[in-house]
Amino acid sequence: QTKVRGDPVEIWHDSLELSNLQLVSKLKNPSNSCSVDVSTVWWEVTGCKESCIITACEFTVSLWKSLDDWQWRKVHTWHFTEIPVLQIIPLWDACNLVCIALGHLEIREIRLLFSSGEDECLKQSLVKSGNIKAVLGLRHKRLVCSNGTLHDHQVDLMTFSGSGRSKEKQTLMSPEETILAFAEVQGMQDALLGTTLMSNIVIWNLKTGQLLKKMQIGTAYQASICHKAYSDMGLLFVVLSHPHGKEIESMGSPIFRLIVINPKTALSVDVRPYSLPQGHTGRFLDGDVKDNLAAAVLTSGTIAVWDLFLGHCRALLLPNSDGNWSFVKWSGTDSCLLAGQKNGSVFVYSY
Amino acid sequence: CSESDLGPISLNWFEELTSEAPP
């Protein structure tokens, strides 16, 4: 593991205020396998609950403890032998609990990783197996996933106990079509949103399991992925990305889009696209939205950051000498951007 | 956005949709 501080990155200079994205540390996984994901998680290490970084390679998941001055030390590693790891699924307010998805192209298994308080012994258990289409970790140690095909489609909400040893399962009403992604609704903890293959946005009541509404958002944006929703003044503001979106000349390359929906009438209006600055191209590959910040890895290997309120692209992180960026996450506890490359490097930028 | 674009807005949409939706 090496530590770096202060390397400047390219900032988008055409905005009124320049943002500050500064490299503060670098984690290097010595494993030769391909890196796939990164996140942050609360974990109790030597008796203290602290925010740790968790990284995933094809067959290992590692937990990194923060040392002084932005240095990190690997403290735990879970090993997998049969199915490769695809993604980390954080359960945001949980401690000593995190889920991971395993599979080849599609998710085949979801596993819970945890350690018991007494001996800090690492454990894992199978949470769900099958043909899993979409999954999201929620607050209050909950996980939602959709699985099965059209005829046996099922949406499950699981709640884990504090130690991770047991879980309660509730079934949410199925929209009877493939769900592409789930998103939490900020400010409304019992509401859950989903986008479907047939360009619908669906809303559930997590407490009752009811499917409240299915709303068509237009076929121009097929296969949209919902990242975050905000409820305000009776309206729902939804941030979407379009992995299959084509470049529209008048708008440049819209990577994210903000739409507003009236859930009562199912009518929606475009608010704004979040496009790349002129001279930059690429389509959405991976991304993360936290509060008013959206970050995306593009097919060009660049990371772009937008302020959702201001509408500007605020920073561009070009591929560095180690290679292209392949995944990006906001840290759960502070405004740090975690940017990863396939070779095992994870860079931490303060924003 | 106005009501002409989005129709009548309800601040209690979540509770109202919950009471209208099939259990």
mmCIF file of C-alpha atoms in Angstrom:
data_model
loop_
_atom_site.group_PDB
_atom_site.id
_atom_site.type_symbol
_atom_site.label_atom_id
_atom_site.label_comp_id
_atom_site.label_asym_id
_atom_site.label_seq_id
_atom_site.Cartn_x
_atom_site.Cartn_y
_atom_site.Cartn_z
ATOM 1 C CA GLN A 1 0.000 0.000 0.000
ATOM 2 C CA THR A 2 1.351 3.413 -0.886
ATOM 3 C CA LYS A 3 0.203 6.842 0.145
ATOM 4 C CA VAL A 4 -0.021 9.799 -2.166
ATOM 5 C CA ARG A 5 -1.140 13.308 -1.413
ATOM 6 C CA GLY A 6 -1.843 16.311 -3.446
ATOM 7 C CA ASP A 7 -1.584 15.143 -7.041
ATOM 8 C CA PRO A 8 -3.803 17.525 -8.975
ATOM 9 C CA VAL A 9 -6.503 16.222 -11.297
ATOM 10 C CA GLU A 10 -8.114 17.840 -14.255
ATOM 11 C CA ILE A 11 -10.974 20.061 -13.180
ATOM 12 C CA TRP A 12 -13.662 21.281 -15.544
ATOM 13 C CA HIS A 13 -12.757 24.948 -15.893
ATOM 14 C CA ASP A 14 -15.885 26.242 -17.537
ATOM 15 C CA SER A 15 -17.924 26.381 -14.325
ATOM 16 C CA LEU A 16 -18.152 29.432 -12.148
ATOM 17 C CA GLU A 17 -16.720 27.768 -9.077
ATOM 18 C CA LEU A 18 -13.927 25.253 -9.302
ATOM 19 C CA SER A 19 -14.347 22.167 -7.192
ATOM 20 C CA ASN A 20 -11.494 20.546 -5.364
ATOM 21 C CA LEU A 21 -10.910 16.867 -6.057
ATOM 22 C CA GLN A 22 -7.641 15.948 -4.434
ATOM 23 C CA LEU A 23 -5.878 12.602 -4.312
ATOM 24 C CA VAL A 24 -5.310 11.693 -0.654
ATOM 25 C CA SER A 25 -4.391 8.021 -0.722
ATOM 26 C CA LYS A 26 -3.977 4.913 -2.796
ATOM 27 C CA LEU A 27 -4.719 1.317 -1.811
ATOM 28 C CA LYS A 28 -2.917 -1.350 -3.766
ATOM 29 C CA ASN A 29 -4.225 -4.879 -3.642
ATOM 30 C CA PRO A 30 -1.311 -7.241 -4.191
ATOM 31 C CA SER A 31 -3.624 -9.936 -5.554
ATOM 32 C CA ASN A 32 -3.185 -10.522 -9.267
ATOM 33 C CA SER A 33 -6.901 -11.019 -9.827
ATOM 34 C CA CYS A 34 -9.110 -8.375 -11.390
ATOM 35 C CA SER A 35 -10.598 -5.687 -9.088
ATOM 36 C CA VAL A 36 -14.350 -5.322 -9.365
ATOM 37 C CA ASP A 37 -15.738 -2.960 -6.705
ATOM 38 C CA VAL A 38 -15.142 -0.745 -3.686
ATOM 39 C CA SER A 39 -17.329 0.685 -0.916
ATOM 40 C CA THR A 40 -17.209 1.860 2.684
ATOM 41 C CA VAL A 41 -18.600 0.013 5.659
ATOM 42 C CA TRP A 42 -18.762 0.429 9.450
ATOM 43 C CA TRP A 43 -16.694 -2.290 11.128
ATOM 44 C CA GLU A 44 -15.523 -3.022 14.643
ATOM 45 C CA VAL A 45 -11.758 -3.459 14.542
ATOM 46 C CA THR A 46 -9.951 -4.136 17.838
ATOM 47 C CA GLY A 47 -12.988 -3.006 19.804
ATOM 48 C CA CYS A 48 -13.630 0.273 17.963
ATOM 49 C CA LYS A 49 -16.393 0.877 15.437
ATOM 50 C CA GLU A 50 -14.921 2.788 12.510
ATOM 51 C CA SER A 51 -15.479 3.528 8.851
ATOM 52 C CA CYS A 52 -13.447 1.089 6.732
ATOM 53 C CA ILE A 53 -12.920 0.699 3.007
ATOM 54 C CA ILE A 54 -13.963 -2.624 1.519
ATOM 55 C CA THR A 55 -12.537 -3.766 -1.827
ATOM 56 C CA ALA A 56 -13.562 -6.699 -4.008
ATOM 57 C CA CYS A 57 -11.419 -8.658 -6.443
ATOM 58 C CA GLU A 58 -12.660 -11.655 -8.421
ATOM 59 C CA PHE A 59 -12.133 -14.170 -5.590
ATOM 60 C CA THR A 60 -11.391 -12.077 -2.501
ATOM 61 C CA VAL A 61 -13.071 -9.328 -0.517
ATOM 62 C CA SER A 62 -10.797 -7.259 1.751
ATOM 63 C CA LEU A 63 -11.488 -4.865 4.593
ATOM 64 C CA TRP A 64 -9.098 -1.915 5.082
ATOM 65 C CA LYS A 65 -8.737 -0.051 8.371
ATOM 66 C CA SER A 66 -7.849 3.618 8.415
ATOM 67 C CA LEU A 67 -4.506 4.507 10.020
ATOM 68 C CA ASP A 68 -3.220 8.013 10.658
ATOM 69 C CA ASP A 69 -2.794 10.458 7.801
ATOM 70 C CA TRP A 70 -4.868 8.715 5.110
ATOM 71 C CA GLN A 71 -3.028 5.397 5.249
ATOM 72 C CA TRP A 72 -4.880 2.084 5.140
ATOM 73 C CA ARG A 73 -4.051 -1.384 6.415
ATOM 74 C CA LYS A 74 -5.770 -4.559 5.261
ATOM 75 C CA VAL A 75 -7.298 -6.254 8.325
ATOM 76 C CA HIS A 76 -9.598 -9.000 6.992
ATOM 77 C CA THR A 77 -9.927 -10.979 3.768
ATOM 78 C CA TRP A 78 -12.709 -13.335 2.760
ATOM 79 C CA HIS A 79 -11.880 -15.914 0.078
ATOM 80 C CA PHE A 80 -14.199 -17.397 -2.540
ATOM 81 C CA THR A 81 -13.351 -20.292 -4.794
ATOM 82 C CA GLU A 82 -16.245 -21.253 -7.039
ATOM 83 C CA ILE A 83 -18.150 -18.202 -8.261
ATOM 84 C CA PRO A 84 -16.421 -14.831 -8.834
ATOM 85 C CA VAL A 85 -17.461 -11.696 -6.925
ATOM 86 C CA LEU A 86 -19.386 -9.142 -9.014
ATOM 87 C CA GLN A 87 -20.197 -6.331 -6.600
ATOM 88 C CA ILE A 88 -20.287 -5.139 -3.003
ATOM 89 C CA ILE A 89 -23.756 -4.373 -1.593
ATOM 90 C CA PRO A 90 -23.357 -2.108 1.471
ATOM 91 C CA LEU A 91 -26.041 -2.019 4.182
ATOM 92 C CA TRP A 92 -25.497 1.626 4.991
ATOM 93 C CA ASP A 93 -26.108 1.918 8.734
ATOM 94 C CA ALA A 94 -25.077 -1.630 9.686
ATOM 95 C CA CYS A 95 -21.880 -2.477 11.552
ATOM 96 C CA ASN A 96 -19.880 -5.681 10.902
ATOM 97 C CA LEU A 97 -22.286 -6.652 8.084
ATOM 98 C CA VAL A 98 -21.953 -6.324 4.322
ATOM 99 C CA CYS A 99 -23.422 -8.237 1.390
ATOM 100 C CA ILE A 100 -21.725 -9.233 -1.846
ATOM 101 C CA ALA A 101 -23.101 -10.471 -5.163
ATOM 102 C CA LEU A 102 -21.411 -13.362 -6.939
ATOM 103 C CA GLY A 103 -21.916 -14.603 -10.471
ATOM 104 C CA HIS A 104 -20.480 -14.623 -13.937
ATOM 105 C CA LEU A 105 -22.386 -12.163 -16.139
ATOM 106 C CA GLU A 106 -25.505 -12.173 -13.958
ATOM 107 C CA ILE A 107 -25.837 -12.467 -10.199
ATOM 108 C CA ARG A 108 -26.194 -16.085 -9.062
ATOM 109 C CA GLU A 109 -25.702 -15.681 -5.320
ATOM 110 C CA ILE A 110 -25.883 -13.051 -2.611
ATOM 111 C CA ARG A 111 -23.763 -13.700 0.474
ATOM 112 C CA LEU A 112 -23.631 -11.912 3.810
ATOM 113 C CA LEU A 113 -20.146 -11.282 5.229
ATOM 114 C CA PHE A 114 -19.891 -10.626 8.935
ATOM 115 C CA SER A 115 -17.684 -11.095 11.951
ATOM 116 C CA SER A 116 -18.814 -12.006 15.421
ATOM 117 C CA GLY A 117 -18.074 -9.462 18.122
ATOM 118 C CA GLU A 118 -16.495 -11.854 20.636
ATOM 119 C CA ASP A 119 -13.621 -13.292 18.598
ATOM 120 C CA GLU A 120 -13.727 -11.095 15.484
ATOM 121 C CA CYS A 121 -13.918 -14.376 13.543
ATOM 122 C CA LEU A 122 -14.840 -13.885 9.871
ATOM 123 C CA LYS A 123 -18.020 -15.534 8.725
ATOM 124 C CA GLN A 124 -20.204 -15.687 5.631
ATOM 125 C CA SER A 125 -23.620 -17.091 4.851
ATOM 126 C CA LEU A 126 -25.703 -17.600 1.719
ATOM 127 C CA VAL A 127 -28.610 -15.137 1.618
ATOM 128 C CA LYS A 128 -30.140 -15.861 -1.774
ATOM 129 C CA SER A 129 -29.357 -17.907 -4.865
ATOM 130 C CA GLY A 130 -30.981 -18.039 -8.285
ATOM 131 C CA ASN A 131 -31.394 -15.799 -11.263
ATOM 132 C CA ILE A 132 -31.013 -12.425 -9.489
ATOM 133 C CA LYS A 133 -31.711 -9.356 -11.629
ATOM 134 C CA ALA A 134 -31.373 -6.416 -9.241
ATOM 135 C CA VAL A 135 -30.281 -5.901 -5.649
ATOM 136 C CA LEU A 136 -29.866 -2.976 -3.244
ATOM 137 C CA GLY A 137 -28.805 -2.673 0.387
ATOM 138 C CA LEU A 138 -31.088 -0.396 2.414
ATOM 139 C CA ARG A 139 -30.937 1.299 5.781
ATOM 140 C CA HIS A 140 -31.914 -0.640 8.925
ATOM 141 C CA LYS A 141 -29.972 -3.781 7.845
ATOM 142 C CA ARG A 142 -32.329 -4.499 4.935
ATOM 143 C CA LEU A 143 -31.671 -5.886 1.475
ATOM 144 C CA VAL A 144 -34.061 -5.947 -1.471
ATOM 145 C CA CYS A 145 -33.595 -8.203 -4.495
ATOM 146 C CA SER A 146 -35.615 -9.303 -7.495
ATOM 147 C CA ASN A 147 -35.162 -12.699 -9.009
ATOM 148 C CA GLY A 148 -36.691 -15.243 -11.345
ATOM 149 C CA THR A 149 -38.061 -14.939 -14.856
ATOM 150 C CA LEU A 150 -41.341 -13.387 -15.986
ATOM 151 C CA HIS A 151 -43.444 -16.326 -14.798
ATOM 152 C CA ASP A 152 -41.885 -16.822 -11.384
ATOM 153 C CA HIS A 153 -40.726 -13.261 -10.763
ATOM 154 C CA GLN A 154 -40.304 -12.386 -7.091
ATOM 155 C CA VAL A 155 -39.216 -9.328 -5.110
ATOM 156 C CA ASP A 156 -37.880 -10.079 -1.625
ATOM 157 C CA LEU A 157 -37.072 -7.758 1.245
ATOM 158 C CA MET A 158 -34.776 -9.255 3.861
ATOM 159 C CA THR A 159 -33.950 -7.814 7.278
ATOM 160 C CA PHE A 160 -30.839 -9.086 9.053
ATOM 161 C CA SER A 161 -30.322 -9.331 12.782
ATOM 162 C CA GLY A 162 -27.475 -7.322 14.322
ATOM 163 C CA SER A 163 -25.093 -10.269 14.345
ATOM 164 C CA GLY A 164 -26.087 -11.392 10.839
ATOM 165 C CA ARG A 165 -27.027 -14.850 12.120
ATOM 166 C CA SER A 166 -30.698 -14.662 11.179
ATOM 167 C CA LYS A 167 -32.945 -12.878 8.727
ATOM 168 C CA GLU A 168 -36.617 -12.102 8.257
ATOM 169 C CA LYS A 169 -38.082 -12.283 4.781
ATOM 170 C CA GLN A 170 -40.999 -10.328 3.341
ATOM 171 C CA THR A 171 -42.270 -10.490 -0.243
ATOM 172 C CA LEU A 172 -43.017 -7.285 -2.132
ATOM 173 C CA MET A 173 -45.698 -7.306 -4.822
ATOM 174 C CA SER A 174 -44.101 -8.008 -8.219
ATOM 175 C CA PRO A 175 -44.599 -5.558 -11.112
ATOM 176 C CA GLU A 176 -44.523 -8.674 -13.346
ATOM 177 C CA GLU A 177 -41.643 -7.480 -15.462
ATOM 178 C CA THR A 178 -37.877 -7.446 -15.147
ATOM 179 C CA ILE A 179 -36.559 -4.918 -12.623
ATOM 180 C CA LEU A 180 -33.260 -3.349 -13.673
ATOM 181 C CA ALA A 181 -32.426 -1.401 -10.512
ATOM 182 C CA PHE A 182 -33.751 -0.231 -7.156
ATOM 183 C CA ALA A 183 -33.280 3.175 -5.530
ATOM 184 C CA GLU A 184 -34.046 4.571 -2.095
ATOM 185 C CA VAL A 185 -36.201 7.664 -1.781
ATOM 186 C CA GLN A 186 -34.318 10.255 0.276
ATOM 187 C CA GLY A 187 -36.504 11.588 3.056
ATOM 188 C CA MET A 188 -39.040 8.754 2.812
ATOM 189 C CA GLN A 189 -37.740 5.570 4.402
ATOM 190 C CA ASP A 190 -40.764 3.361 3.656
ATOM 191 C CA ALA A 191 -40.735 4.112 -0.087
ATOM 192 C CA LEU A 192 -38.703 2.142 -2.611
ATOM 193 C CA LEU A 193 -38.362 2.883 -6.297
ATOM 194 C CA GLY A 194 -37.424 0.629 -9.225
ATOM 195 C CA THR A 195 -36.864 0.940 -12.975
ATOM 196 C CA THR A 196 -37.930 -1.844 -15.328
ATOM 197 C CA LEU A 197 -36.923 -3.180 -18.719
ATOM 198 C CA MET A 198 -40.157 -1.817 -20.230
ATOM 199 C CA SER A 199 -39.333 1.803 -19.218
ATOM 200 C CA ASN A 200 -41.555 1.889 -16.161
ATOM 201 C CA ILE A 201 -40.809 3.371 -12.773
ATOM 202 C CA VAL A 202 -42.427 1.448 -9.947
ATOM 203 C CA ILE A 203 -42.940 2.484 -6.323
ATOM 204 C CA TRP A 204 -43.427 0.164 -3.353
ATOM 205 C CA ASN A 205 -44.423 0.686 0.237
ATOM 206 C CA LEU A 206 -41.741 -1.316 2.067
ATOM 207 C CA LYS A 207 -43.812 -1.553 5.246
ATOM 208 C CA THR A 208 -46.850 -3.154 3.602
ATOM 209 C CA GLY A 209 -45.186 -4.701 0.536
ATOM 210 C CA GLN A 210 -47.754 -3.015 -1.744
ATOM 211 C CA LEU A 211 -46.898 -1.962 -5.280
ATOM 212 C CA LEU A 212 -48.211 1.612 -5.223
ATOM 213 C CA LYS A 213 -47.725 2.753 -8.809
ATOM 214 C CA LYS A 214 -46.303 1.742 -12.159
ATOM 215 C CA MET A 215 -45.465 4.750 -14.326
ATOM 216 C CA GLN A 216 -44.325 4.834 -17.959
ATOM 217 C CA ILE A 217 -41.421 7.255 -18.506
ATOM 218 C CA GLY A 218 -41.167 7.019 -22.282
ATOM 219 C CA THR A 219 -39.458 4.542 -24.566
ATOM 220 C CA ALA A 220 -36.773 7.092 -25.594
ATOM 221 C CA TYR A 221 -34.977 6.117 -22.415
ATOM 222 C CA GLN A 222 -35.179 2.354 -22.516
ATOM 223 C CA ALA A 223 -33.322 0.334 -19.882
ATOM 224 C CA SER A 224 -32.819 3.315 -17.558
ATOM 225 C CA ILE A 225 -31.130 2.674 -14.227
ATOM 226 C CA CYS A 226 -32.463 4.575 -11.217
ATOM 227 C CA HIS A 227 -29.777 5.751 -8.798
ATOM 228 C CA LYS A 228 -31.557 7.957 -6.293
ATOM 229 C CA ALA A 229 -34.911 9.594 -5.708
ATOM 230 C CA TYR A 230 -35.843 12.630 -3.640
ATOM 231 C CA SER A 231 -39.356 13.404 -2.430
ATOM 232 C CA ASP A 232 -40.246 17.084 -2.241
ATOM 233 C CA MET A 233 -43.504 19.066 -2.233
ATOM 234 C CA GLY A 234 -45.579 16.104 -3.407
ATOM 235 C CA LEU A 235 -43.242 15.276 -6.297
ATOM 236 C CA LEU A 236 -40.545 12.674 -6.851
ATOM 237 C CA PHE A 237 -37.235 13.750 -8.385
ATOM 238 C CA VAL A 238 -35.444 10.750 -9.866
ATOM 239 C CA VAL A 239 -31.837 10.492 -11.105
ATOM 240 C CA LEU A 240 -31.506 8.037 -13.981
ATOM 241 C CA SER A 241 -28.626 6.844 -16.137
ATOM 242 C CA HIS A 242 -28.819 5.268 -19.556
ATOM 243 C CA PRO A 243 -26.158 2.626 -20.152
ATOM 244 C CA HIS A 244 -27.522 2.112 -23.663
ATOM 245 C CA GLY A 245 -28.119 5.805 -24.405
ATOM 246 C CA LYS A 246 -27.046 7.209 -27.721
ATOM 247 C CA GLU A 247 -25.332 10.550 -28.165
ATOM 248 C CA ILE A 248 -27.805 13.327 -28.876
ATOM 249 C CA GLU A 249 -26.075 16.096 -30.801
ATOM 250 C CA SER A 250 -27.903 19.028 -29.252
ATOM 251 C CA MET A 251 -27.230 17.795 -25.699
ATOM 252 C CA GLY A 252 -23.735 16.321 -26.059
ATOM 253 C CA SER A 253 -23.587 13.028 -24.194
ATOM 254 C CA PRO A 254 -26.195 12.900 -21.422
ATOM 255 C CA ILE A 255 -24.894 10.446 -18.835
ATOM 256 C CA PHE A 256 -27.440 11.102 -16.082
ATOM 257 C CA ARG A 257 -30.870 12.669 -16.289
ATOM 258 C CA LEU A 258 -33.110 14.195 -13.631
ATOM 259 C CA ILE A 259 -36.830 13.758 -14.112
ATOM 260 C CA VAL A 260 -39.722 14.824 -11.930
ATOM 261 C CA ILE A 261 -42.738 12.590 -11.444
ATOM 262 C CA ASN A 262 -46.098 13.290 -9.914
ATOM 263 C CA PRO A 263 -46.799 9.919 -8.273
ATOM 264 C CA LYS A 264 -50.516 10.692 -8.032
ATOM 265 C CA THR A 265 -51.021 11.193 -11.781
ATOM 266 C CA ALA A 266 -48.014 9.199 -13.102
ATOM 267 C CA LEU A 267 -47.115 12.204 -15.287
ATOM 268 C CA SER A 268 -43.429 13.058 -15.624
ATOM 269 C CA VAL A 269 -41.322 15.886 -17.006
ATOM 270 C CA ASP A 270 -37.619 16.074 -17.840
ATOM 271 C CA VAL A 271 -35.793 18.487 -15.548
ATOM 272 C CA ARG A 272 -32.270 18.407 -16.934
ATOM 273 C CA PRO A 273 -29.656 16.203 -18.592
ATOM 274 C CA TYR A 274 -26.171 15.866 -17.109
ATOM 275 C CA SER A 275 -23.871 15.872 -20.108
ATOM 276 C CA LEU A 276 -20.152 15.706 -20.700
ATOM 277 C CA PRO A 277 -18.258 18.876 -21.462
ATOM 278 C CA GLN A 278 -17.553 19.546 -25.097
ATOM 279 C CA GLY A 279 -14.722 17.473 -26.500
ATOM 280 C CA HIS A 280 -15.412 14.510 -24.200
ATOM 281 C CA THR A 281 -17.353 11.449 -25.279
ATOM 282 C CA GLY A 282 -18.323 8.152 -23.724
ATOM 283 C CA ARG A 283 -21.306 6.249 -22.414
ATOM 284 C CA PHE A 284 -22.241 5.355 -18.839
ATOM 285 C CA LEU A 285 -20.444 2.271 -17.540
ATOM 286 C CA ASP A 286 -20.756 2.503 -13.748
ATOM 287 C CA GLY A 287 -21.840 5.232 -11.378
ATOM 288 C CA ASP A 288 -22.936 6.329 -7.942
ATOM 289 C CA VAL A 289 -25.122 9.145 -6.621
ATOM 290 C CA LYS A 290 -24.881 10.551 -3.094
ATOM 291 C CA ASP A 291 -26.860 13.603 -1.972
ATOM 292 C CA ASN A 292 -26.299 16.212 -4.719
ATOM 293 C CA LEU A 293 -23.261 14.521 -6.285
ATOM 294 C CA ALA A 294 -23.263 12.069 -9.187
ATOM 295 C CA ALA A 295 -20.150 10.275 -10.435
ATOM 296 C CA ALA A 296 -19.863 8.038 -13.479
ATOM 297 C CA VAL A 297 -17.188 5.914 -15.101
ATOM 298 C CA LEU A 298 -17.456 6.275 -18.861
ATOM 299 C CA THR A 299 -16.588 3.861 -21.626
ATOM 300 C CA SER A 300 -13.653 6.178 -22.397
ATOM 301 C CA GLY A 301 -12.092 5.228 -19.028
ATOM 302 C CA THR A 302 -12.685 8.720 -17.568
ATOM 303 C CA ILE A 303 -14.657 9.540 -14.392
ATOM 304 C CA ALA A 304 -16.964 12.562 -14.494
ATOM 305 C CA VAL A 305 -18.564 14.266 -11.470
ATOM 306 C CA TRP A 306 -21.703 16.429 -11.579
ATOM 307 C CA ASP A 307 -23.378 18.658 -9.038
ATOM 308 C CA LEU A 308 -27.028 17.722 -9.499
ATOM 309 C CA PHE A 309 -28.309 21.059 -8.194
ATOM 310 C CA LEU A 310 -26.001 23.265 -10.245
ATOM 311 C CA GLY A 311 -26.180 21.001 -13.290
ATOM 312 C CA HIS A 312 -22.527 21.345 -14.221
ATOM 313 C CA CYS A 313 -19.920 18.691 -14.716
ATOM 314 C CA ARG A 314 -17.618 19.688 -11.827
ATOM 315 C CA ALA A 315 -14.619 17.437 -12.324
ATOM 316 C CA LEU A 316 -13.105 15.042 -14.805
ATOM 317 C CA LEU A 317 -10.680 12.371 -13.739
ATOM 318 C CA LEU A 318 -8.835 11.173 -16.817
ATOM 319 C CA PRO A 319 -7.218 7.724 -16.964
ATOM 320 C CA ASN A 320 -3.823 7.892 -15.226
ATOM 321 C CA SER A 321 -0.564 6.140 -16.049
ATOM 322 C CA ASP A 322 -1.875 2.921 -14.424
ATOM 323 C CA GLY A 323 -4.817 2.721 -16.828
ATOM 324 C CA ASN A 324 -8.534 3.398 -17.240
ATOM 325 C CA TRP A 325 -10.980 3.791 -14.381
ATOM 326 C CA SER A 326 -13.397 0.907 -14.086
ATOM 327 C CA PHE A 327 -15.565 1.586 -11.009
ATOM 328 C CA VAL A 328 -16.447 4.525 -8.762
ATOM 329 C CA LYS A 329 -18.247 5.033 -5.426
ATOM 330 C CA TRP A 330 -18.856 7.852 -2.977
ATOM 331 C CA SER A 331 -17.761 6.972 0.543
ATOM 332 C CA GLY A 332 -20.683 6.520 2.898
ATOM 333 C CA THR A 333 -19.278 8.610 5.720
ATOM 334 C CA ASP A 334 -17.553 11.653 4.194
ATOM 335 C CA SER A 335 -17.328 13.295 0.796
ATOM 336 C CA CYS A 336 -14.582 11.136 -0.632
ATOM 337 C CA LEU A 337 -14.620 9.617 -4.081
ATOM 338 C CA LEU A 338 -13.291 6.058 -4.323
ATOM 339 C CA ALA A 339 -12.051 5.302 -7.825
ATOM 340 C CA GLY A 340 -10.841 1.857 -8.882
ATOM 341 C CA GLN A 341 -8.937 0.226 -11.676
ATOM 342 C CA LYS A 342 -8.964 -3.399 -12.801
ATOM 343 C CA ASN A 343 -5.338 -3.911 -11.726
ATOM 344 C CA GLY A 344 -6.246 -3.719 -8.019
ATOM 345 C CA SER A 345 -5.572 -0.025 -7.367
ATOM 346 C CA VAL A 346 -8.150 2.051 -5.494
ATOM 347 C CA PHE A 347 -7.561 5.802 -5.259
ATOM 348 C CA VAL A 348 -9.220 7.949 -2.589
ATOM 349 C CA TYR A 349 -9.995 11.555 -3.571
ATOM 350 C CA SER A 350 -11.371 14.144 -1.187
ATOM 351 C CA TYR A 351 -14.065 16.281 -2.809
ATOM 352 C CA CYS B 1 -42.992 22.396 -13.689
ATOM 353 C CA SER B 2 -46.589 23.282 -13.122
ATOM 354 C CA GLU B 3 -49.858 21.467 -12.505
ATOM 355 C CA SER B 4 -50.573 21.721 -16.235
ATOM 356 C CA ASP B 5 -47.551 19.467 -16.917
ATOM 357 C CA LEU B 6 -47.884 17.090 -14.028
ATOM 358 C CA GLY B 7 -51.536 17.239 -12.955
ATOM 359 C CA PRO B 8 -52.816 17.918 -9.442
ATOM 360 C CA ILE B 9 -50.108 17.457 -6.797
ATOM 361 C CA SER B 10 -50.741 15.910 -3.397
ATOM 362 C CA LEU B 11 -48.372 16.323 -0.477
ATOM 363 C CA ASN B 12 -49.771 13.074 0.980
ATOM 364 C CA TRP B 13 -49.319 11.011 -2.167
ATOM 365 C CA PHE B 14 -47.585 8.119 -0.346
ATOM 366 C CA GLU B 15 -50.411 7.620 2.165
ATOM 367 C CA GLU B 16 -53.076 8.114 -0.521
ATOM 368 C CA LEU B 17 -51.503 5.603 -2.943
ATOM 369 C CA THR B 18 -51.082 3.143 -0.046
ATOM 370 C CA SER B 19 -54.782 3.325 0.772
ATOM 371 C CA GLU B 20 -55.766 2.983 -2.925
ATOM 372 C CA ALA B 21 -53.379 0.125 -3.864
ATOM 373 C CA PRO B 22 -54.375 -3.545 -3.589
ATOM 374 C CA PRO B 23 -53.202 -4.995 -0.248
#
